[in-house]
Short mmCIF file of the C-alpha atoms (twelve columns), coordinates in Angstrom:
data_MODEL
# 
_entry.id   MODEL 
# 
loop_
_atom_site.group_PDB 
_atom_site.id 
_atom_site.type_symbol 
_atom_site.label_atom_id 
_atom_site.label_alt_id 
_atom_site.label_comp_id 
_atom_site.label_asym_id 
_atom_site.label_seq_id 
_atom_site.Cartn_x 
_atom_site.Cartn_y 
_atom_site.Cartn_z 
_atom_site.pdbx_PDB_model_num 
ATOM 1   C CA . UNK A 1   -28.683 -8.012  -13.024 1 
ATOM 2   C CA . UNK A 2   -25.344 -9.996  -14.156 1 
ATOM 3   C CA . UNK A 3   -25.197 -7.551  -17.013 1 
ATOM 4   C CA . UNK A 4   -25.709 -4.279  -14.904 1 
ATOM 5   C CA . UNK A 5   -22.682 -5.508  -12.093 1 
ATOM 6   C CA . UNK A 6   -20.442 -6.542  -14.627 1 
ATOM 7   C CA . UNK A 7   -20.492 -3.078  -16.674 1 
ATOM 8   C CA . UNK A 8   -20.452 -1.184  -13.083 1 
ATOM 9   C CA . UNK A 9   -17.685 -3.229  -12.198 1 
ATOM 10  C CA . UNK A 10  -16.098 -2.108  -15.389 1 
ATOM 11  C CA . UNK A 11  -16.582 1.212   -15.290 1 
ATOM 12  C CA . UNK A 12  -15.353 1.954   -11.668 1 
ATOM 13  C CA . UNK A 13  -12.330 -0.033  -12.890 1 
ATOM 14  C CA . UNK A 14  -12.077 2.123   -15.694 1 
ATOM 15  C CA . UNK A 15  -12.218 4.920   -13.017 1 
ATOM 16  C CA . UNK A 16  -9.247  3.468   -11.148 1 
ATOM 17  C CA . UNK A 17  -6.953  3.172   -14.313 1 
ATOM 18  C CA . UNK A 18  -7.297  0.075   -14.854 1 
ATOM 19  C CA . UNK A 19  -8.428  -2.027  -17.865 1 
ATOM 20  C CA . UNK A 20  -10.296 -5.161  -18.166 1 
ATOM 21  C CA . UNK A 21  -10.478 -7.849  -21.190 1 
ATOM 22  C CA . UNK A 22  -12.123 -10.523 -20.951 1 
ATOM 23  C CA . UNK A 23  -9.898  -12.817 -18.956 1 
ATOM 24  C CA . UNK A 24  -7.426  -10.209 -17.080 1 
ATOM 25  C CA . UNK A 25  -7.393  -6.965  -15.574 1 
ATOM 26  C CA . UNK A 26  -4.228  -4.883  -16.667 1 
ATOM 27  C CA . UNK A 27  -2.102  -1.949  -14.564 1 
ATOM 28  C CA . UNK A 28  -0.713  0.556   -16.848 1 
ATOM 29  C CA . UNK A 29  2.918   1.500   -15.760 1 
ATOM 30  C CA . UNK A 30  1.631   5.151   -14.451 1 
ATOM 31  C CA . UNK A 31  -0.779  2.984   -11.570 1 
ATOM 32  C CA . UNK A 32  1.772   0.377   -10.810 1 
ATOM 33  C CA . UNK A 33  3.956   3.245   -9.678  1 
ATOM 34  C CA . UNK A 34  1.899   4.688   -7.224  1 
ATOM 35  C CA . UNK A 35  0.517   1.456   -5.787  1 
ATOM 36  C CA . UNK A 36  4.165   0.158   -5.658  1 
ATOM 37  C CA . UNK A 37  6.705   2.476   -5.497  1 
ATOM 38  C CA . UNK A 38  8.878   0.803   -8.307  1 
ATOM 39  C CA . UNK A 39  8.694   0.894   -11.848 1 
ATOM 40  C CA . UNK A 40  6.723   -1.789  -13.897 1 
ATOM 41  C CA . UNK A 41  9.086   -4.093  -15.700 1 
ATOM 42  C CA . UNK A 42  8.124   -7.878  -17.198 1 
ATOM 43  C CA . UNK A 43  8.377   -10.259 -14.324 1 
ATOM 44  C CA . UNK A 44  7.530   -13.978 -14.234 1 
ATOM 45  C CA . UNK A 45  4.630   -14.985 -12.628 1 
ATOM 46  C CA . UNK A 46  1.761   -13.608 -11.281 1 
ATOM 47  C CA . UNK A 47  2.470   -12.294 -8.142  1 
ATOM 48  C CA . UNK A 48  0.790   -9.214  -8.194  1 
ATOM 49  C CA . UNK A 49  -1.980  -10.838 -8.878  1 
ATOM 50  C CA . UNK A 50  -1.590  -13.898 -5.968  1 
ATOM 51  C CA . UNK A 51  -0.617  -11.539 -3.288  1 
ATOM 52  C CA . UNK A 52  -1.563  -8.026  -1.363  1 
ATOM 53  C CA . UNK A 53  0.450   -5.369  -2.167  1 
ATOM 54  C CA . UNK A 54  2.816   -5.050  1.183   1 
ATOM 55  C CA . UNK A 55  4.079   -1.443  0.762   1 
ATOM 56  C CA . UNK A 56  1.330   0.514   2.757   1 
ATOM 57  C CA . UNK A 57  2.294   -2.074  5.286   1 
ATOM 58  C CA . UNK A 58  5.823   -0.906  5.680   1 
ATOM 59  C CA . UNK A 59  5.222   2.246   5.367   1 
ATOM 60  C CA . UNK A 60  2.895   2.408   8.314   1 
ATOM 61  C CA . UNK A 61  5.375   1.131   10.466  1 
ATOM 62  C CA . UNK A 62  7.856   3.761   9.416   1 
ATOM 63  C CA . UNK A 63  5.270   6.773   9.583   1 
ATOM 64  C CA . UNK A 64  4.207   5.641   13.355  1 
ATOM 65  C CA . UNK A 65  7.925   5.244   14.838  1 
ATOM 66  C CA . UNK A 66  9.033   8.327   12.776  1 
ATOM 67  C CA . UNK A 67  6.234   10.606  13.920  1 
ATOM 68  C CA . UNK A 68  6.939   9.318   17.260  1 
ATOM 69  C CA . UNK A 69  10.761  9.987   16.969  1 
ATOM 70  C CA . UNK A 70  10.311  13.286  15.897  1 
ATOM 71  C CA . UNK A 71  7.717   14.370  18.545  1 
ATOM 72  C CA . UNK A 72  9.893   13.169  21.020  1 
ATOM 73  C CA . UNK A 73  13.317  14.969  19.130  1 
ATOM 74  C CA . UNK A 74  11.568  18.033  19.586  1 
ATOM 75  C CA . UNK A 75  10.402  17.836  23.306  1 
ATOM 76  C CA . UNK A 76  6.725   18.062  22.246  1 
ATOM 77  C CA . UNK A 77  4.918   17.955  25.874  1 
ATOM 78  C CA . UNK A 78  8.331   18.321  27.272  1 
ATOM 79  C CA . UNK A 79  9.310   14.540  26.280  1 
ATOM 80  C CA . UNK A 80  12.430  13.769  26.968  1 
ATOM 81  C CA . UNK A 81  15.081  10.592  25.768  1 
ATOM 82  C CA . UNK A 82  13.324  7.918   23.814  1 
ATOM 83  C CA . UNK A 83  13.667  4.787   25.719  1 
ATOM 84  C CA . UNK A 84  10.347  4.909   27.066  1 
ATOM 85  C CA . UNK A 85  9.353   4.627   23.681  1 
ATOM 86  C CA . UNK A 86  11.830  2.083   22.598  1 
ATOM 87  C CA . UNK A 87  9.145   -0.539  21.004  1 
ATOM 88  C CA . UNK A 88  9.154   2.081   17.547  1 
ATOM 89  C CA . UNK A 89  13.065  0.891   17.530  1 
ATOM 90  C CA . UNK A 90  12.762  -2.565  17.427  1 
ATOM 91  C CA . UNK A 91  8.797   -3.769  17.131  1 
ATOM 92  C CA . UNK A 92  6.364   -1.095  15.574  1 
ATOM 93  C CA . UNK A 93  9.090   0.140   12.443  1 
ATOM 94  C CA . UNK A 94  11.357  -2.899  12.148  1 
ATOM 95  C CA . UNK A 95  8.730   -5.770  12.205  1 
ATOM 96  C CA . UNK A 96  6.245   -4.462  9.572   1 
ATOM 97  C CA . UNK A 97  9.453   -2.995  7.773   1 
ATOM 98  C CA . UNK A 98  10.881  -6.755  7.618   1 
ATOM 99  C CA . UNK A 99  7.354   -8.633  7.060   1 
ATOM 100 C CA . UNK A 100 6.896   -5.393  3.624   1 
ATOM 101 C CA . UNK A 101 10.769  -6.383  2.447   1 
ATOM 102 C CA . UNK A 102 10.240  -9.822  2.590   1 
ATOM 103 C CA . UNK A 103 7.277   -9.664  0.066   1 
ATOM 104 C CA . UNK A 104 8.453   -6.987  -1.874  1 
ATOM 105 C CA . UNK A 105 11.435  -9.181  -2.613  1 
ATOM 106 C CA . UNK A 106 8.482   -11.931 -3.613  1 
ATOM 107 C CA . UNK A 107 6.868   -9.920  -6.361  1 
ATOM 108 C CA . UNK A 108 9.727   -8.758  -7.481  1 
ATOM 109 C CA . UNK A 109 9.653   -5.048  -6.656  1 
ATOM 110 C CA . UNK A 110 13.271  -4.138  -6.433  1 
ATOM 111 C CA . UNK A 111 12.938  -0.679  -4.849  1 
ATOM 112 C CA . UNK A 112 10.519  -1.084  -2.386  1 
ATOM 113 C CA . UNK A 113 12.517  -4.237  -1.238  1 
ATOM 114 C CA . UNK A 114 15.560  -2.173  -0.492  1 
ATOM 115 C CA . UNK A 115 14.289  0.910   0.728   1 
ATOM 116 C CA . UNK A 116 12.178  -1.188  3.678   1 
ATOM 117 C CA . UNK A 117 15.409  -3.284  4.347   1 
ATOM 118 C CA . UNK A 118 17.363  -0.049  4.954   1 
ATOM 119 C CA . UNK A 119 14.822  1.548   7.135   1 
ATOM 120 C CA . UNK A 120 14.513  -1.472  8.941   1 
ATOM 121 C CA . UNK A 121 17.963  -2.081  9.932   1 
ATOM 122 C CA . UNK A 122 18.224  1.647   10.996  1 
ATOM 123 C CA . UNK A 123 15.593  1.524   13.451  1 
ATOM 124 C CA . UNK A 124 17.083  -1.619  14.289  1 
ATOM 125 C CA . UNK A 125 21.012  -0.528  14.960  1 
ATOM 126 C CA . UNK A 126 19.870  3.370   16.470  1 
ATOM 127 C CA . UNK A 127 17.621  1.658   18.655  1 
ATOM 128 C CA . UNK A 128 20.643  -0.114  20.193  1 
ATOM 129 C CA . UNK A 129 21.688  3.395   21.539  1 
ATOM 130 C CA . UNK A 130 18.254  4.164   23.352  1 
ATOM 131 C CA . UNK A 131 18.915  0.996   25.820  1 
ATOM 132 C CA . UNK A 132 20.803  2.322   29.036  1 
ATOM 133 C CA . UNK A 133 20.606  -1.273  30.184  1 
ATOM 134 C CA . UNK A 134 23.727  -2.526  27.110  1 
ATOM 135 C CA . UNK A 135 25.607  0.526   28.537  1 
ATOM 136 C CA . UNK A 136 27.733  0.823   24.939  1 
ATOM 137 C CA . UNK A 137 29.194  4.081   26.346  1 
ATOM 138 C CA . UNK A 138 30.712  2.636   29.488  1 
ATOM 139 C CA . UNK A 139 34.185  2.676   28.218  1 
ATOM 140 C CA . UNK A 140 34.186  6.150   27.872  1 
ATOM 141 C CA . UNK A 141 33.079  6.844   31.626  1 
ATOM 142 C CA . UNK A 142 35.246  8.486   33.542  1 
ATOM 143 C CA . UNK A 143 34.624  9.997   37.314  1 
ATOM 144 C CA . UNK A 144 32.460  13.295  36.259  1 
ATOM 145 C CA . UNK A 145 30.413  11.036  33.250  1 
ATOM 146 C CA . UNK A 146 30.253  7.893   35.136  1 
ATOM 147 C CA . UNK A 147 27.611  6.849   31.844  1 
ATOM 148 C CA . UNK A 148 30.027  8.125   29.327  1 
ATOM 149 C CA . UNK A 149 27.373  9.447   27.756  1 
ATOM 150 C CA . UNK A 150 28.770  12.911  27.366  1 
ATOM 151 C CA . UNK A 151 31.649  11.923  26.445  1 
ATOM 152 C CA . UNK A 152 33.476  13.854  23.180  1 
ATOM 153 C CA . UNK A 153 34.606  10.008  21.553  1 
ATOM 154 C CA . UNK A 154 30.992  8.478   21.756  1 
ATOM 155 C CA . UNK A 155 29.362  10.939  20.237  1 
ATOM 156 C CA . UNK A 156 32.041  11.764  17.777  1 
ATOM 157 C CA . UNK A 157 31.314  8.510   16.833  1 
ATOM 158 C CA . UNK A 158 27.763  8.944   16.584  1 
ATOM 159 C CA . UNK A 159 28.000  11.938  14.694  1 
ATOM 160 C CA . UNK A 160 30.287  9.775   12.191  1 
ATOM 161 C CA . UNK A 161 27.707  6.831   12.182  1 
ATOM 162 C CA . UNK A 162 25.036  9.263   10.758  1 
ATOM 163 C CA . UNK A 163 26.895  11.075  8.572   1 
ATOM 164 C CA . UNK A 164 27.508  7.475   6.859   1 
ATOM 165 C CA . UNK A 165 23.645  6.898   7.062   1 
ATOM 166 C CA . UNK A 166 23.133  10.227  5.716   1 
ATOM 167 C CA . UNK A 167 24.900  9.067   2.924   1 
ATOM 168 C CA . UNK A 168 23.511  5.726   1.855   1 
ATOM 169 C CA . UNK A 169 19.763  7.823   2.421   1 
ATOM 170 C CA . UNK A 170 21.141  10.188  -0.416  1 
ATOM 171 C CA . UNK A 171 22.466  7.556   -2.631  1 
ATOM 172 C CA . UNK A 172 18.131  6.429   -2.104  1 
ATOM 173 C CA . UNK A 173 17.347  9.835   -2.717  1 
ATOM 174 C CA . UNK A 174 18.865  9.749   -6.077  1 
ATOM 175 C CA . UNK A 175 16.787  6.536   -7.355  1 
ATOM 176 C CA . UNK A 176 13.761  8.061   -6.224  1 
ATOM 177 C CA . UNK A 177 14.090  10.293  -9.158  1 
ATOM 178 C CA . UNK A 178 12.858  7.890   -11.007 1 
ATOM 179 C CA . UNK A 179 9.658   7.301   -9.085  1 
ATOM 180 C CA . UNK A 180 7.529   9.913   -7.963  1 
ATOM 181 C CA . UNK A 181 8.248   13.319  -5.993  1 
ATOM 182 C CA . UNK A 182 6.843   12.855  -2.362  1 
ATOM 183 C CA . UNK A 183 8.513   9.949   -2.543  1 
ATOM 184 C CA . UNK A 184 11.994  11.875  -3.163  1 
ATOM 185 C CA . UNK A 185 11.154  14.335  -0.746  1 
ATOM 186 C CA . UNK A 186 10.739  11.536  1.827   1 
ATOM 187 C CA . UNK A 187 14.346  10.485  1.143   1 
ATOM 188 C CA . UNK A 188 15.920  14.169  0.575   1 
ATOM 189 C CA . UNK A 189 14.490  15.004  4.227   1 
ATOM 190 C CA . UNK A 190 15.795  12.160  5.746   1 
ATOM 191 C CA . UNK A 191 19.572  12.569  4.463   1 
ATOM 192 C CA . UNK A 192 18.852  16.113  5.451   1 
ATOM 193 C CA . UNK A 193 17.777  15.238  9.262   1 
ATOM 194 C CA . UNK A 194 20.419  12.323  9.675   1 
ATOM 195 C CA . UNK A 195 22.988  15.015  8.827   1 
ATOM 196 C CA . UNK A 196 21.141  17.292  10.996  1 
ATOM 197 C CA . UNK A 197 21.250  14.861  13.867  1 
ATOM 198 C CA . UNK A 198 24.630  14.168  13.547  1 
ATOM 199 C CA . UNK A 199 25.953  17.931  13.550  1 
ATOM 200 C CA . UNK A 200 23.876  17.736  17.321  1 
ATOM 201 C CA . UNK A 201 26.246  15.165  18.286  1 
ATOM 202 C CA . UNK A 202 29.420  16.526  17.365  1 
ATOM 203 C CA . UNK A 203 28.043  20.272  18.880  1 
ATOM 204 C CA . UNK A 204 27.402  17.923  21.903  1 
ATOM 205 C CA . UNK A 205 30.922  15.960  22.023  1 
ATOM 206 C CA . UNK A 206 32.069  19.520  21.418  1 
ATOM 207 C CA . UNK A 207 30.340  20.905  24.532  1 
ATOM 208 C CA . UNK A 208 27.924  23.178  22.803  1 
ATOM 209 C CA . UNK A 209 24.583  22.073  24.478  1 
ATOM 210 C CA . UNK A 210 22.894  25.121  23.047  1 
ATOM 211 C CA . UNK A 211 23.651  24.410  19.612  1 
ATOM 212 C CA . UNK A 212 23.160  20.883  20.030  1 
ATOM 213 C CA . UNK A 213 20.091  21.269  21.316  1 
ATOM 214 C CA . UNK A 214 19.191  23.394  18.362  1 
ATOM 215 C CA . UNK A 215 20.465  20.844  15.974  1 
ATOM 216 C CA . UNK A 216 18.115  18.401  17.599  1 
ATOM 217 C CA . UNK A 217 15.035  19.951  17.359  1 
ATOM 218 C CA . UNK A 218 15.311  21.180  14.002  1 
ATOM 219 C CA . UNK A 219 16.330  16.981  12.782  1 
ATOM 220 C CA . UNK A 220 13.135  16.364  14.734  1 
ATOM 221 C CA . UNK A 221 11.273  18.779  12.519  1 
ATOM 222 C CA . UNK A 222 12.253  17.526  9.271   1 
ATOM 223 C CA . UNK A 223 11.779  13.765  10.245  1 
ATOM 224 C CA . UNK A 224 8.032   15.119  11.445  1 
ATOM 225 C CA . UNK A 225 7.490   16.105  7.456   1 
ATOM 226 C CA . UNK A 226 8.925   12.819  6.696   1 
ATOM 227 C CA . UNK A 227 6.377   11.282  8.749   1 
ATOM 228 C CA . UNK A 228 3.517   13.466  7.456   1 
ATOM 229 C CA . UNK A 229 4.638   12.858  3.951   1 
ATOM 230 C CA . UNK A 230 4.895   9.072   4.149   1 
ATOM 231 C CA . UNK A 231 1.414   9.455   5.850   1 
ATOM 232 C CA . UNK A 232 0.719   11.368  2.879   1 
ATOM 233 C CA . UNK A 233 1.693   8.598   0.331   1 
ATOM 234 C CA . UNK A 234 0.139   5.701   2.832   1 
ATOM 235 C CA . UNK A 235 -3.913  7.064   2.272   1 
ATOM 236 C CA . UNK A 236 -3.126  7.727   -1.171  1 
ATOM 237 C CA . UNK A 237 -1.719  4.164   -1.648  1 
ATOM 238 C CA . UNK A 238 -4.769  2.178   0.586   1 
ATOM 239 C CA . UNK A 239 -7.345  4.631   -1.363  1 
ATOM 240 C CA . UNK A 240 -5.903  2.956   -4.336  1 
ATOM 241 C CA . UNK A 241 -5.767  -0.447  -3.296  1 
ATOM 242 C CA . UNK A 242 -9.419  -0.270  -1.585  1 
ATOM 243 C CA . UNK A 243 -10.832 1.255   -4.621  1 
ATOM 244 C CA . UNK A 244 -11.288 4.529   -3.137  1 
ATOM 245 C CA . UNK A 245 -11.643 7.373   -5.594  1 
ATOM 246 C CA . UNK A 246 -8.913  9.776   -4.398  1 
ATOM 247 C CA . UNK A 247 -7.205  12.075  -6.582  1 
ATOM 248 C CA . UNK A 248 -4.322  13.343  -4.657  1 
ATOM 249 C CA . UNK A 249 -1.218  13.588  -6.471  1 
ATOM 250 C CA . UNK A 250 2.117   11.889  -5.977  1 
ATOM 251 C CA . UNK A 251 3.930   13.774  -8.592  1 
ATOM 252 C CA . UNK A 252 4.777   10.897  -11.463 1 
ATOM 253 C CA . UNK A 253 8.295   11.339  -12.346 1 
ATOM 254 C CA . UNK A 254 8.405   8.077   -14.362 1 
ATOM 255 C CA . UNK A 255 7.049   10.213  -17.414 1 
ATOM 256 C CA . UNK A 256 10.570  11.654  -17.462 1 
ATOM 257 C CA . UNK A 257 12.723  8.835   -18.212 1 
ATOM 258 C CA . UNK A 258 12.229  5.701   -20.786 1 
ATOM 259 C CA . UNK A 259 9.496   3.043   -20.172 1 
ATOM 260 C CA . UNK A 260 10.344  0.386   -18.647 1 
ATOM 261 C CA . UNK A 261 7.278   -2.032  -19.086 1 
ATOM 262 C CA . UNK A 262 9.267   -3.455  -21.605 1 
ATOM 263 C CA . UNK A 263 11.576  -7.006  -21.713 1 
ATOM 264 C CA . UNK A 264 15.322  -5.884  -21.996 1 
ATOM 265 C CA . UNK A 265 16.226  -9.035  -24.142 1 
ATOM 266 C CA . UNK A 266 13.914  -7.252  -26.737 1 
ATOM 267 C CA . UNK A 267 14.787  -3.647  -25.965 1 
ATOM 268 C CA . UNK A 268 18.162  -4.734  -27.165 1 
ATOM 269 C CA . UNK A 269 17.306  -7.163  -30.140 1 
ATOM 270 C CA . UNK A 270 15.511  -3.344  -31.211 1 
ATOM 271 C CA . UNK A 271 18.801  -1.262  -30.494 1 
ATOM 272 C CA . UNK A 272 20.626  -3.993  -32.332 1 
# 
């Protein structure tokens, strides 16, 4: 009976992509990518081994408050303003966004560990502007926009404010070249949508409602295929970790560029 569990258990291993000796089970570099986002280099320690893998984690809390921002973008059920909501700013994305960087940053995965710390602190600092209560546009009110909410400064400087975001998102984008192709279209639609989003605001400090409405709606829509796709990459990842045969692809781009499962101190003793 021993016999019979321990070849099962190797087999459906085996099934999984992964191989066992007789002391270890071993990731090759293709697995470690989709599990982890990052690309498998040498690391000391066993980490990997010690601890769960904490990207589904993060991205969970992304998916949920981006699915919600973008239903709510769009005026699904004729939703309006996002401060009922405002929990997805500051709880639901930024808390399991922080508690996934955290132990990225312990295992070593580099990526992973910024791309959670970036998402985090943009929930985070564009959740500050769905709080009436902190009233950051009061000194732009004037008599007819006693909020100065309408006003053509604050959302000028909105507008600018994304257009930075949009920016750092692409600079993501670029890196996730190197990683797998949902994951890149993740990041390409976001620096699309932020740039989106912050066209709406200057049509709006321009005083084209129409067109900023427009604008809106269609940043909504692409941050709803962000959603979907890191929804996408979430079951795919879980399947994975919960031994779930599931043969969805991710779209491997690692295969493109040179391995790195290898120590640099010897890559360069070779080149030398």
């Amino acid at each position: 009976m021993a016999n019979y569990t321990e070849n099962n258990s190797s087999n459906h291993d085996e099934e999984k992509g992964l191989h066992r000796t007789d002391t270890t089970v071993t990731m090759p570099p293709e697995l470690f990518e989709k599990l982890y986002l990052t690309p498998k280099v040498p690391v000391v320690g066993d980490y990997n081994r010690r601890f769960a893998n904490p990207t589904p984690l993060g991205i969970v809390g992304f998916v949920i408050s981006t699915f919600t921002f973008a239903m709510v973008l769009m005026g699904w059920g004729g939703a309006e303003g996002a401060t009922p909501v405002a929990g997805i700013f500051f709880f639901v994305g930024p808390v399991l966004l922080l508690f996934s960087m955290v132990f990225e940053w312990i295992m070593g995965n580099f990526f992973p560990m910024m791309a959670m710390g970036l998402y985090a602190v943009f929930w985070l600092s564009f959740g500050l502007l769905q709080l009436p209560t902190l009233q950051l546009a009061q000194p732009y009110a004037t008599t007819g926009d006693p909020t100065g909410q309408m006003s053509p400064e604050y959302n000028s400087v909105i507008g600018i404010y994304l257009i930075v975001w949009g920016f750092a998102l692409f600079t993501f984008f670029v890196f996730t070249l190197k990683v797998n192709t949902v994951f890149a279209m993740i990041f390409a639609c976001a620096t699309t949508a932020v740039w989106v989003l912050s066209g709406a605001y200057f049509k709006l400090a321009a005083g084209n409602f129409e067109a900023a409405a427009s604008l809106q709606k269609a940043g909504g829509a692409l941050l709803f295929v962000v959603a979907a796709l890191g929804w996408y990459m979430c079951v795919i990842i879980m399947a994975g970790e919960m031994r779930i045969t599931l043969n969805l692809p991710l779209g491997d781009l690692s295969r493109f560029w040179p391995s790195t499962d290898v120590d640099l101190a010897e890559a360069a003793a070779h080149r030398d």
